[in-house]
Coordinates of C-alpha atoms in Angstrom, one line a residue:
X1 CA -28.0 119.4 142.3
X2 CA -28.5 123.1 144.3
X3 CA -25.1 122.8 144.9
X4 CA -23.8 122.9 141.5
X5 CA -26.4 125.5 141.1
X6 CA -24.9 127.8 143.6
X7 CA -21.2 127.1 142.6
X8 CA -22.6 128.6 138.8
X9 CA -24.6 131.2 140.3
X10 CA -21.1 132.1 142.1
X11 CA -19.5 131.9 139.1
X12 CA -21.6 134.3 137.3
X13 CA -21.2 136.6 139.9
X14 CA -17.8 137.1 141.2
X15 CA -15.5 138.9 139.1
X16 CA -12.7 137.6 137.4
X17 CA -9.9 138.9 138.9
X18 CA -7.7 136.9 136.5
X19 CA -8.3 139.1 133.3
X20 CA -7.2 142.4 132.2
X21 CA -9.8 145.3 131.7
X22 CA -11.5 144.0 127.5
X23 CA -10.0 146.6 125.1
X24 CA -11.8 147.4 121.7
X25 CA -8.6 148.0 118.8
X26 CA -8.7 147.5 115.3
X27 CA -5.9 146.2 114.4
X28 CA -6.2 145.6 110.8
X29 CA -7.9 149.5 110.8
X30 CA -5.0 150.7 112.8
X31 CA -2.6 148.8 110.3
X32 CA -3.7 149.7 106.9
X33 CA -4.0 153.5 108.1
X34 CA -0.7 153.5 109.4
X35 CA 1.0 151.9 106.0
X36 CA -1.5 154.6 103.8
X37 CA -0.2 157.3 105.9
X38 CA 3.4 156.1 104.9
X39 CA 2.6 156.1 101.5
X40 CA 1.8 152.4 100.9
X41 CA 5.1 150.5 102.3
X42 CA 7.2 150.9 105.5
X43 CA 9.4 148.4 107.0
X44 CA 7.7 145.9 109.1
X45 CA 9.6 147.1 112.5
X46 CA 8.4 150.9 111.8
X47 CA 5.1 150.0 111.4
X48 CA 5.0 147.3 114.3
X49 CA 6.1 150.4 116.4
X50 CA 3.6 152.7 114.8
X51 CA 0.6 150.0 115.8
X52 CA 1.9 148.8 119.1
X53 CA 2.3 152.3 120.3
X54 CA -1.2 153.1 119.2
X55 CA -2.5 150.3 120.9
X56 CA -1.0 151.2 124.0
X57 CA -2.4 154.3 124.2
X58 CA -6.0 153.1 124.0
X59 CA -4.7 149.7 126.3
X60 CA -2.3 151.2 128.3
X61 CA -0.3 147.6 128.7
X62 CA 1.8 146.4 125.9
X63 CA 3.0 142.9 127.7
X64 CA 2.6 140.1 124.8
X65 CA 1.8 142.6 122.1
X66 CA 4.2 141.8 120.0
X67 CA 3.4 138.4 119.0
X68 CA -0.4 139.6 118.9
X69 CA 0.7 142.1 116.3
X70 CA 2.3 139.4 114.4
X71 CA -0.5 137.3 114.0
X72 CA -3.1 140.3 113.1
X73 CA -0.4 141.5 110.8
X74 CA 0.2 137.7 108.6
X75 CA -4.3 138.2 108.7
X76 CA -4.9 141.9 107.5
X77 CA -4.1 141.3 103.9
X78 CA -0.9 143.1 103.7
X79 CA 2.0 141.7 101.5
X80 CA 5.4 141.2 103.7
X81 CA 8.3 140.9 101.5
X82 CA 11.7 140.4 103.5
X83 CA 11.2 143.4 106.1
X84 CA 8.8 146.1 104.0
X85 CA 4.9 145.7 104.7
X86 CA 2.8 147.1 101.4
X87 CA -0.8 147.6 100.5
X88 CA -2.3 144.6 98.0
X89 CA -3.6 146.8 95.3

């Protein structure tokens, strides 16, 4: 018993040397601005570019961001027909 004690105190601890530094980005914020700013539509890549640059400006590190916008992108509520993103009215 203490030592499983100590190995969670240790655990609590020790940093985690394993994860990168927790960034605060709103994507679906950071997505809807950036497709009202263009009017309502822009093509998918343009705005993928738009987003992933303005995350990397608050991150700095843009390895695997792609896929991450992806998957905020098919969740923020905006319609993707072919390769143009629009506002849902």
């Amino acid at each position: 018993m203490v030592r499983s004690t100590s190995l969670a105190n240790q655990a609590l601890h020790s940093p985690r040397s394993d994860s990168s530094p927790v960034v605060n980005f709103k994507w679906k914020a950071t997505i809807k601005r950036k497709l009202r700013e263009a009017g309502g539509e822009m093509k998918v890549k343009k705005l993928r570019k738009a987003v992933v640059g303005a995350y990397a400006e608050v991150a700095g590190d843009t390895e695997g961001v792609e896929e991450l916008f992806e998957a905020k992108l098919a969740k923020s509520g905006v319609a993707v027909n072919g390769k143009m993103a629009s506002l849902v009215s």
